[in-house]
Tab-separated table of C-alpha atoms and ligand atoms in Angstrom:
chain	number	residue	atom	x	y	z
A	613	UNK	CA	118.441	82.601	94.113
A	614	UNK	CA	116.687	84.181	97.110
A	615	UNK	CA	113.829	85.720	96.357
A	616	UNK	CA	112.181	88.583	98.419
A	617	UNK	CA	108.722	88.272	97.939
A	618	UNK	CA	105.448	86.217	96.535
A	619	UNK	CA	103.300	86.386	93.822
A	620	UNK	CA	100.581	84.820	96.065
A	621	UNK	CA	97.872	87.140	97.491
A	622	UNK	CA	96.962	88.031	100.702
A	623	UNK	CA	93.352	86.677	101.951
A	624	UNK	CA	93.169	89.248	104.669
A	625	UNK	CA	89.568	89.743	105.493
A	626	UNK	CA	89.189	91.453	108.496
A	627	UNK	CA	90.318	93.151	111.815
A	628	UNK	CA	88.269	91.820	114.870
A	629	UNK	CA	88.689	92.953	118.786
A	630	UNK	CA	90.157	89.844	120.668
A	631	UNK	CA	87.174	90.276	123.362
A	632	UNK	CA	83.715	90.952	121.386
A	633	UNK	CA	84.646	90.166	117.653
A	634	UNK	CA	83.834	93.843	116.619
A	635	UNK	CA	85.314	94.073	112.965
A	636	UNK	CA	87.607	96.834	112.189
A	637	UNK	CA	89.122	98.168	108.784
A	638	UNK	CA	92.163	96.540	107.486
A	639	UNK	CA	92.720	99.271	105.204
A	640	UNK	CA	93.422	102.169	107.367
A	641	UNK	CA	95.992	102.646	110.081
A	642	UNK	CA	94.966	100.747	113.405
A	643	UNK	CA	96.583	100.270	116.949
A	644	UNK	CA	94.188	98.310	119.119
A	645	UNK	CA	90.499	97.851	119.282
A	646	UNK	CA	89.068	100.841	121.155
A	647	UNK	CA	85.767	99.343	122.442
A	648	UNK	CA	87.037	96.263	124.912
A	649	UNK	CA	90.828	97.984	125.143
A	650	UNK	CA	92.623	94.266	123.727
A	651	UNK	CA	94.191	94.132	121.215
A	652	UNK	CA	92.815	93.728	117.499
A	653	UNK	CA	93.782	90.311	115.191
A	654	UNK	CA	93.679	89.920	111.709
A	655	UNK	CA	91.328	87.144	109.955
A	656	UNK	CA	91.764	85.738	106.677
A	657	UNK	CA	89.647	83.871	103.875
A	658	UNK	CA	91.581	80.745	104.069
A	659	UNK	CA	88.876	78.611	101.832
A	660	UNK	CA	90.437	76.822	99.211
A	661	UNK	CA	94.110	77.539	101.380
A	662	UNK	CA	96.512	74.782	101.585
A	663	UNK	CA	99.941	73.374	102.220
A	664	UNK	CA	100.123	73.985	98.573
A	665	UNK	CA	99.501	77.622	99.305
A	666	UNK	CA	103.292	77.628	101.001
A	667	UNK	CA	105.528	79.452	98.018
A	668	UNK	CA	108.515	77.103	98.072
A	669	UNK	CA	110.497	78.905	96.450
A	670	UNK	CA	110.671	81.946	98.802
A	671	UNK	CA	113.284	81.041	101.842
A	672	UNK	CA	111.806	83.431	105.041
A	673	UNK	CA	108.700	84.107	106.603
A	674	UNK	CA	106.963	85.240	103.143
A	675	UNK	CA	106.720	81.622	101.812
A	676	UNK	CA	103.478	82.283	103.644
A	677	UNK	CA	102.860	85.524	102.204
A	678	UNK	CA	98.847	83.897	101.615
A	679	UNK	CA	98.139	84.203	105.412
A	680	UNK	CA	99.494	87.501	106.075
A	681	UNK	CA	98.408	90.787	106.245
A	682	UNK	CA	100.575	92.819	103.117
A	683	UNK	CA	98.591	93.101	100.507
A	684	UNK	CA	101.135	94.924	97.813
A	685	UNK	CA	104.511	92.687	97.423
A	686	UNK	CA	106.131	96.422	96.778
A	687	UNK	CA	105.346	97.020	100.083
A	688	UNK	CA	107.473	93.767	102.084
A	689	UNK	CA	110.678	94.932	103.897
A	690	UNK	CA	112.537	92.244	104.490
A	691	UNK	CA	115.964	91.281	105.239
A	692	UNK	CA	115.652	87.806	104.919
A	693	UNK	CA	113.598	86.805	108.397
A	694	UNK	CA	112.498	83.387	109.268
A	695	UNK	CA	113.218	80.024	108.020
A	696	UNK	CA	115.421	79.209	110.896
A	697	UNK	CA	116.872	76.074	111.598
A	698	UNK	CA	115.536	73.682	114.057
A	699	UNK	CA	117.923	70.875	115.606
A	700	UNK	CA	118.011	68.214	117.626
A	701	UNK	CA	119.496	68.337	121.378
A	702	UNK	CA	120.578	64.682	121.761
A	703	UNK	CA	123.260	65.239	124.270
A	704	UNK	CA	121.511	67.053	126.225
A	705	UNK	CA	118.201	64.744	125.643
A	706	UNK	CA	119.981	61.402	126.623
A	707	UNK	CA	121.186	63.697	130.081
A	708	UNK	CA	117.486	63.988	130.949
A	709	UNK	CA	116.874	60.643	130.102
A	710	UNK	CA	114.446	61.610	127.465
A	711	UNK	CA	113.759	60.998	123.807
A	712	UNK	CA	112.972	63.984	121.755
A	713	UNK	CA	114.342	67.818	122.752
A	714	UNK	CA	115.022	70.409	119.584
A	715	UNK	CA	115.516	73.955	119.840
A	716	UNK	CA	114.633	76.611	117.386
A	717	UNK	CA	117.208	79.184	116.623
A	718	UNK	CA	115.217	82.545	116.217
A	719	UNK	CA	118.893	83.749	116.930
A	720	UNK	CA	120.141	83.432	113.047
A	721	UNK	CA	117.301	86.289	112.523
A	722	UNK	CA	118.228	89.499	111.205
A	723	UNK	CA	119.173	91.760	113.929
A	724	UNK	CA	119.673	88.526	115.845
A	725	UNK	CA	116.152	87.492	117.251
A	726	UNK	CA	112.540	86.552	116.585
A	727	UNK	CA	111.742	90.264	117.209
A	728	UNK	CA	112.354	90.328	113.043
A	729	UNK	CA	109.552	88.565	112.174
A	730	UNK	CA	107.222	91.150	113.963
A	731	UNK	CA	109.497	94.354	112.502
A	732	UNK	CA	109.364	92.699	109.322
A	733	UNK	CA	105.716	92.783	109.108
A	734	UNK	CA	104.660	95.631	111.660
A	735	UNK	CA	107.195	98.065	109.099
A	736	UNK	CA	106.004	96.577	106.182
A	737	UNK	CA	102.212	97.589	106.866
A	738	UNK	CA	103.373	101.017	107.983
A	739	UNK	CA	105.109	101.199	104.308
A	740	UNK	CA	101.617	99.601	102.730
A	741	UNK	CA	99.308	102.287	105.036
A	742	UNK	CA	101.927	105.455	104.676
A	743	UNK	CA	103.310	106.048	108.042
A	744	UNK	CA	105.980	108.128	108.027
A	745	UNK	CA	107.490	108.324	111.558
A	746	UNK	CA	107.304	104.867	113.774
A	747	UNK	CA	107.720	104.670	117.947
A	748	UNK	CA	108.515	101.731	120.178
A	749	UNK	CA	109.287	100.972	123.560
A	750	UNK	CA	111.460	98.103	124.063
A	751	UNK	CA	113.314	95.669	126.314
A	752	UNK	CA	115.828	95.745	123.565
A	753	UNK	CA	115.894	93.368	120.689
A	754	UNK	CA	112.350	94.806	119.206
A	755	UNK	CA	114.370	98.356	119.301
A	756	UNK	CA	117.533	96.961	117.526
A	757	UNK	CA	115.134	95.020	115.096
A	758	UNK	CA	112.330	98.094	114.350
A	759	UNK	CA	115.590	100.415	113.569
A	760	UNK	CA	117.166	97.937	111.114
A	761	UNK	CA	113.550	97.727	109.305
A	762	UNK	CA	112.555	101.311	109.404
A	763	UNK	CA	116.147	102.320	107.969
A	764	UNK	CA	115.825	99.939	104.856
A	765	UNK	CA	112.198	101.220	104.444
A	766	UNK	CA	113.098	105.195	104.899
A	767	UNK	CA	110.964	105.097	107.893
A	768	UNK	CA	111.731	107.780	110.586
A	769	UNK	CA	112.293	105.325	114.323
A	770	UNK	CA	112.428	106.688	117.884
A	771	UNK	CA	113.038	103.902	120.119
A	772	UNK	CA	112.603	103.870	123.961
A	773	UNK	CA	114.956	101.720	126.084
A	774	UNK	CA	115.476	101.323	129.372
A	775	UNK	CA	119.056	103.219	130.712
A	776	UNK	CA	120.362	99.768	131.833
A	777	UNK	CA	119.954	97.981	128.659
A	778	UNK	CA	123.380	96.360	127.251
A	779	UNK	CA	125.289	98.558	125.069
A	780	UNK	CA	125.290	96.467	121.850
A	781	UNK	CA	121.411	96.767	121.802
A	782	UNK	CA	121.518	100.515	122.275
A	783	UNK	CA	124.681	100.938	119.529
A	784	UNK	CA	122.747	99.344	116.979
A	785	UNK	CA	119.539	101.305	116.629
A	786	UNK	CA	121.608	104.347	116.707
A	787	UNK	CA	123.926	102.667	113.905
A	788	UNK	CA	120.816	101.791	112.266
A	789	UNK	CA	120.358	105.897	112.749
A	790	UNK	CA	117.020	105.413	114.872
A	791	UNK	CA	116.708	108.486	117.548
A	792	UNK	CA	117.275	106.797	121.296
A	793	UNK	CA	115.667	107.600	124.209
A	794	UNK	CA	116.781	106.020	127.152
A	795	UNK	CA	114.576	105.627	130.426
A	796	UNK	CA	115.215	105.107	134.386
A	797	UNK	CA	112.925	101.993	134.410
A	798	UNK	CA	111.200	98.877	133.046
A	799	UNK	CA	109.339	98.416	129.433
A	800	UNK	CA	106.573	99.829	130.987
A	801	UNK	CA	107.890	102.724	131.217
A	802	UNK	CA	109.630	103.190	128.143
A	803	UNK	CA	105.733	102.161	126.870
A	804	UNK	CA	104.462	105.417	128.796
A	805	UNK	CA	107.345	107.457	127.128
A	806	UNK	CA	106.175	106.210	123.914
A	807	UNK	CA	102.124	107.330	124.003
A	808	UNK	CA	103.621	110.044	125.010
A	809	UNK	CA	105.737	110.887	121.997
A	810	UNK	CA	102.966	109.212	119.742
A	811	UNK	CA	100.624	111.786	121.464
A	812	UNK	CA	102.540	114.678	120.346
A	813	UNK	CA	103.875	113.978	117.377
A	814	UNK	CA	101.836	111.905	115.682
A	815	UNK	CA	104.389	109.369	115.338
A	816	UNK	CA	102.482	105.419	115.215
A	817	UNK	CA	102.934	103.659	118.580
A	818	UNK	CA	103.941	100.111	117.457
A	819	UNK	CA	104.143	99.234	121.400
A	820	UNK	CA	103.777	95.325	121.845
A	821	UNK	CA	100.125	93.955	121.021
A	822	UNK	CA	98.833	97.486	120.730
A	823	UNK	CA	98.621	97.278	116.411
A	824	UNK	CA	97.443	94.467	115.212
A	825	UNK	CA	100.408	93.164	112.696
A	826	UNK	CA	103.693	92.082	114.875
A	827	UNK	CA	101.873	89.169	115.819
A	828	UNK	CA	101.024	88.237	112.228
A	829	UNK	CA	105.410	88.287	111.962
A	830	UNK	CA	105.861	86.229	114.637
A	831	UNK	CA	102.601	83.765	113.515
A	832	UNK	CA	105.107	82.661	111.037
A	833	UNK	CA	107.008	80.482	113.608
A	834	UNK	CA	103.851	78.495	114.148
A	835	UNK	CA	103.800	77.877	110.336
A	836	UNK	CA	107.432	76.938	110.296
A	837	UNK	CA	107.140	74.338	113.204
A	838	UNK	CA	104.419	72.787	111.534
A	839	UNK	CA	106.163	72.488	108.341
A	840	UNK	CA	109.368	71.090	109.602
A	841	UNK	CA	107.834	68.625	111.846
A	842	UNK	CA	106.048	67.737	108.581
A	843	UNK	CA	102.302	68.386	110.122
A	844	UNK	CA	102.522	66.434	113.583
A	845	UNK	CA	103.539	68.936	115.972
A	846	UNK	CA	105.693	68.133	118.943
A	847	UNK	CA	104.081	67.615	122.342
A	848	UNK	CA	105.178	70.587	124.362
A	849	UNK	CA	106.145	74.376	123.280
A	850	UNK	CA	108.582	75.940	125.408
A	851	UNK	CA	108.299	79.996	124.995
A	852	UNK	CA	110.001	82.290	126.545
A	853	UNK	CA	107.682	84.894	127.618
A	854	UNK	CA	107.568	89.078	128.505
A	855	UNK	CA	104.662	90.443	126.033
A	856	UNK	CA	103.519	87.294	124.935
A	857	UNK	CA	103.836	87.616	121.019
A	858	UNK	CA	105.407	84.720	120.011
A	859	UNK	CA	103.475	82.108	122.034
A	860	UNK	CA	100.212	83.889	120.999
A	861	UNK	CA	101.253	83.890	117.492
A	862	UNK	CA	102.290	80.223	117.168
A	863	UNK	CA	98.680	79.507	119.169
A	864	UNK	CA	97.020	81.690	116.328
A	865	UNK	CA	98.974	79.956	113.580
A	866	UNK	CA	97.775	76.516	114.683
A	867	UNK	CA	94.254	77.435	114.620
A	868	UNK	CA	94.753	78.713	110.919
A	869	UNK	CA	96.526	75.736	110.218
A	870	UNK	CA	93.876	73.533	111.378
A	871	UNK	CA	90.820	75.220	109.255
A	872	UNK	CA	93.048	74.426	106.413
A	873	UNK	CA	93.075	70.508	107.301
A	874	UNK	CA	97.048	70.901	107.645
A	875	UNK	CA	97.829	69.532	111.167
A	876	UNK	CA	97.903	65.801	111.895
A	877	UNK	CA	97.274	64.607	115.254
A	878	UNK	CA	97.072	67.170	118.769
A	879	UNK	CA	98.434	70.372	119.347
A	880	UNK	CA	100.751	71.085	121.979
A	881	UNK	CA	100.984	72.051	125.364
A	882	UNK	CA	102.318	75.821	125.641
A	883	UNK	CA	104.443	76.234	128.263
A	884	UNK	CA	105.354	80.176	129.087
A	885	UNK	CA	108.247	80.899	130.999
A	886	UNK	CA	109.518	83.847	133.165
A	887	UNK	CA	112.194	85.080	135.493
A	888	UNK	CA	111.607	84.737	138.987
A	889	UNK	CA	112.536	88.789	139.412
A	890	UNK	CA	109.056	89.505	137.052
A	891	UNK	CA	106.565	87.009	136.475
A	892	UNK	CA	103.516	87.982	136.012
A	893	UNK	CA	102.008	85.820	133.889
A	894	UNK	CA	102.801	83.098	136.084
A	895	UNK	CA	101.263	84.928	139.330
A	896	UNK	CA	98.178	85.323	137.120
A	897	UNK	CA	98.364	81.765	135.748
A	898	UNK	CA	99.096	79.923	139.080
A	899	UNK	CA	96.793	82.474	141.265
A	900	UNK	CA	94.260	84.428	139.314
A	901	UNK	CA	95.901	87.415	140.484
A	902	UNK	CA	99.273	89.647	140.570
A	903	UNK	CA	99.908	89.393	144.319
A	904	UNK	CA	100.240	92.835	146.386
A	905	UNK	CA	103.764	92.356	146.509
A	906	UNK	CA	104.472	92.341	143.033
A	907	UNK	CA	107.847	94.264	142.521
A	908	UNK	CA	109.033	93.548	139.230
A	909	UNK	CA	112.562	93.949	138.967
A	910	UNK	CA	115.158	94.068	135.738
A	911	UNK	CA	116.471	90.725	134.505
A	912	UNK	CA	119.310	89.746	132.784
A	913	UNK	CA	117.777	88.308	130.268
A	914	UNK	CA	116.243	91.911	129.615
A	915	UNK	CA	113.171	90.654	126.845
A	916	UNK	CA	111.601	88.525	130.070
A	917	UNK	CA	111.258	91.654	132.026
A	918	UNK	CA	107.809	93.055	131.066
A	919	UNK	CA	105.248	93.833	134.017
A	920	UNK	CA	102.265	94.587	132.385
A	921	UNK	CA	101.781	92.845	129.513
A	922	UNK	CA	98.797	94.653	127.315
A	923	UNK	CA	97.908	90.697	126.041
A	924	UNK	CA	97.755	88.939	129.133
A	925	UNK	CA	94.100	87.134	128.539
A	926	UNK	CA	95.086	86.750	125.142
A	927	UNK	CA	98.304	84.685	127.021
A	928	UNK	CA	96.086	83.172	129.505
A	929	UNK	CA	93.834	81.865	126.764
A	930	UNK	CA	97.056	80.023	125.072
A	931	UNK	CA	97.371	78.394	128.325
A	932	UNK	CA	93.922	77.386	129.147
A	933	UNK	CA	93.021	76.288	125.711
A	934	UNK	CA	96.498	74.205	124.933
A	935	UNK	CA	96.302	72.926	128.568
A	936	UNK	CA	99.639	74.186	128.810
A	937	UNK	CA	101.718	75.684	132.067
A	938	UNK	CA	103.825	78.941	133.389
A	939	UNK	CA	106.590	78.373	135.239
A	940	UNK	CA	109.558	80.385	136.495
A	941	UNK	CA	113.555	80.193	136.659
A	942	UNK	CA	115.902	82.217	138.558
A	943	UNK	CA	118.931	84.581	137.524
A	944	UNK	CA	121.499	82.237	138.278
A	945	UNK	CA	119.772	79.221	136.699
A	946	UNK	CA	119.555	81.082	133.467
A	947	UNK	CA	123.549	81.841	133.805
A	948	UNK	CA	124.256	78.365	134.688
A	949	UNK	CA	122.084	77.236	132.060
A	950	UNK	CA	123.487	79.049	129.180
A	951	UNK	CA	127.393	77.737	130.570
A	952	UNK	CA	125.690	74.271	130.199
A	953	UNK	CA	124.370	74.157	127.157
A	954	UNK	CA	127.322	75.566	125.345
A	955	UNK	CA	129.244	73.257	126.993
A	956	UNK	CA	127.099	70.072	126.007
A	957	UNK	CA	125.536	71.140	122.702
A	958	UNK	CA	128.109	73.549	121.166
A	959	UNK	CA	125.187	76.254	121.185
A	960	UNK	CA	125.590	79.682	123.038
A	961	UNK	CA	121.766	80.889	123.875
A	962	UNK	CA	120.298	83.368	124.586
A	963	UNK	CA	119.607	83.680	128.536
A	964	UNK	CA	116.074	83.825	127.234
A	965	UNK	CA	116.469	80.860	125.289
A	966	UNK	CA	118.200	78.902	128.010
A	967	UNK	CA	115.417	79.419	130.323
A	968	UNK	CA	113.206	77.282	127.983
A	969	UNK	CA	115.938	74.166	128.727
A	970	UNK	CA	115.517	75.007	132.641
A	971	UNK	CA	112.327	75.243	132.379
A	972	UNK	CA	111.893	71.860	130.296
A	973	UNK	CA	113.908	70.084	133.155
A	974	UNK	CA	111.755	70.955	135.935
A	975	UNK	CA	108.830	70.006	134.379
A	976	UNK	CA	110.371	66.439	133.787
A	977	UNK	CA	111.213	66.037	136.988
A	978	UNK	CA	108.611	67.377	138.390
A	979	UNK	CA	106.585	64.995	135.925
A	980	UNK	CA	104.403	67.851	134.186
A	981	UNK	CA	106.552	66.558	131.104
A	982	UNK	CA	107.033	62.970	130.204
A	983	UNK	CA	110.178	60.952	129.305
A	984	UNK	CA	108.503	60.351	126.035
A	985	UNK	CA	106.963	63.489	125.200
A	986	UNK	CA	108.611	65.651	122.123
A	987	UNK	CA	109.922	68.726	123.791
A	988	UNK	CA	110.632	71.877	121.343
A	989	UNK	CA	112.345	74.394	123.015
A	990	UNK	CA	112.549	78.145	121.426
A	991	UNK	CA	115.998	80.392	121.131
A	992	UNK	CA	114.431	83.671	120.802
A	993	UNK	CA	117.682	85.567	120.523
A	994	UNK	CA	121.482	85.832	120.471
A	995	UNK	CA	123.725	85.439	123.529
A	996	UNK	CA	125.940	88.216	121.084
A	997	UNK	CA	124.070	90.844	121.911
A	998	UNK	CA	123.935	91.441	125.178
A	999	UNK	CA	127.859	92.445	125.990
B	1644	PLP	C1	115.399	87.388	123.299
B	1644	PLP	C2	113.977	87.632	123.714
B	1644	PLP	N1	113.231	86.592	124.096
B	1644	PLP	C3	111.948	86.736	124.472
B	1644	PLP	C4	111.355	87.980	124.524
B	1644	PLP	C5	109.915	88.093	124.955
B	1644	PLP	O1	109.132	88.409	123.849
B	1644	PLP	P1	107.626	88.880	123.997
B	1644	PLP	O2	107.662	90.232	124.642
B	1644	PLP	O3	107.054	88.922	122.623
B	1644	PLP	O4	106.954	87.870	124.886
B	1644	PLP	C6	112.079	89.108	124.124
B	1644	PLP	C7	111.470	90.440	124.166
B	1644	PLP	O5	112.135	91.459	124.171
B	1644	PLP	C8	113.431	88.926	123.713
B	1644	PLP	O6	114.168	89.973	123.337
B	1645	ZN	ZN1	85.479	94.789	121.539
């Protein structure tokens, strides 16, 4: 039997801005932190916390209902997020002339990415703190994902998209019966749209890094790849990248992990990657700077395609600290690479999620990567949804 929730307790402690540690109340409704403009993150009393603080017998992201932020179990909406299978890419392994590459598949999410882990959890403290009416601008799958969460938790959802979105990720927030608002432009834009709409109707903006809970979701992937690599973590992380959630969330998850004594051995390397049409984080990584000719443009793989991400130092951090990389891929390696995989492995990713493949064989041959390193790669989302 599947069970929803935990009788475990939350150990939330705190709220504290990402830049100067100011604490903020947990127990009223909060976006960011308003004196360094980053974003805020959530601390917990993990003394006394364990392994043995995992609930076993809870199947999704709330086995680890002790680190997160809900502090009533009435108040978890979930559809059964997290939990997702990680397998080995042996094929595809012994063509690179490697020994370890395995691929998590965020894809078998509800809604059909990782985006469900943050929903999950962003919804479910809305619930706990009595919002009523929720915004968010998205690339897509956060939309989709947000709608599904807010209609099981009789939460009103607006959701700004940009116009040339693919139509399955539009058709389902309106199935979900979220209000749509499609935009001539990037996420950016959309996010604009959004402060605007929170502005005048006092709606709560849950735009990307800008409350403090979505990254608590998507912590819950750092969790599950320690747990299923039983404690020794593989050598390199290969993330997909546009706001920076989930590699900032595994990064966080790691460090909570470690106070706890759980982790054997090093952490990873993070490696982010973008498309070549809108990297940012790689210009900053590689440069210090986004250059003047920065002209992001709309990718395919529509969740890579955000300009201005509100976390970037908090991203930057992940890569300084985990000695990790950035790195980009092009359009028509992404296409290719999706064709290839399927064809090899039997798997149909994501375009996101076959950038993280791309990305792992460039830094092998380029030999950032070695032959013997374990490489896990992550499928944020399903190849299904954007017809
Ligand atoms: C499938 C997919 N992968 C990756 C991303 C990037 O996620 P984030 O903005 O949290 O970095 C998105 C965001 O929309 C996405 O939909
Ligand atoms: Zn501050």
């Amino acid at each position: 039997m599947i069970q929803a929730a935990t009788e475990s307790k939350s150990t939330i402690q705190s709220l504290v801005c990402t830049k100067c540690n100011k604490a903020y109340d947990h127990k009223i409704v909060q976006q960011f932190a308003p004196c360094c403009n980053v974003p805020l993150s959530a601390t917990y009393d993990l003394t006394g916390q364990s392994i043995h603080s995992i609930n076993q017998a809870v199947y999704s992201m709330w086995r680890y209902q002790f680190a997160l932020p809900v502090l009533q179990k009435e108040n978890i909406v979930s559809l059964q997020e997290g939990f997702t299978p990680i397998s080995n890419l042996q094929k595809l392994a012994d063509k690179l002339g490697i020994d370890s590459l395995s691929i998590k598949d965020e894809s078998v999410n509800p809604t059909g990415s990782f985006k469900a882990r943050g929903l999950s959890m962003g919804v479910s403290k809305a619930k706990e703190l009595g919002i009523r009416n929720i915004v968010i601008p998205t690339a897509g799958n956060a939309g989709g994902a947000m709608s599904a969460y807010c209609a099981k938790a009789g939460i009103e959802a607006t959701v700004i998209m940009p116009k040339h979105t693919a139509e399955t990720l539009k058709e389902e927030c309106s199935l979900y019966g979220a209000n749509l608002i499609l935009i001539d432009g990037l996420i950016d834009a959309c996010g604009k749209k959004a402060r605007e709409i929170a502005a005048s109707t006092g709606a709560f903006d849950m735009s990307t890094m800008k409350e403090p809970y979505r990254l608590e979701g998507k912590k819950t992937l750092g969790y599950e790849i320690a747990e299923q690599f039983n404690w020794e973590l593989p050598d390199v992380i290969i993330y997909p990248t546009g706001g920076g959630t989930g590699p900032i969330g595994i990064w966080k998850a790691f460090h909570e992990l470690i106070r706890m004594k759980a982790i054997k051995g090093n952490l990873p390397r993070m490696v982010l990657v973008q498309s070549e049409v809108c990297s940012p984080m790689v210009s900053r990584f590689q440069t210090g700077i986004l250059p003047d000719t920065f002209a992001p443009q709309p990718s395919a793989a529509y969740g890579l395609a955000v300009p201005y991400p509100f976390a970037t130092d908090m991203m930057l951090a992940v890569l300084y600290q985990s000695n990790g990389t950035a790195i980009t891929v092009s359009e028509q390696e992404m296409e290719t690479g999706v064709q290839q995989i399927a064809k090899t492995e039997g798997m149909l990713l994501s375009l996101e999620g076959a950038a993280t493949y791309l990305a792992a064989e460039k830094l092998l041959a380029n030999g950032w990567i070695k032959p013997e390193e374990k490489i896990l790669l992550l499928n944020t989302g399903s190849w299904y949804k954007y017809r």
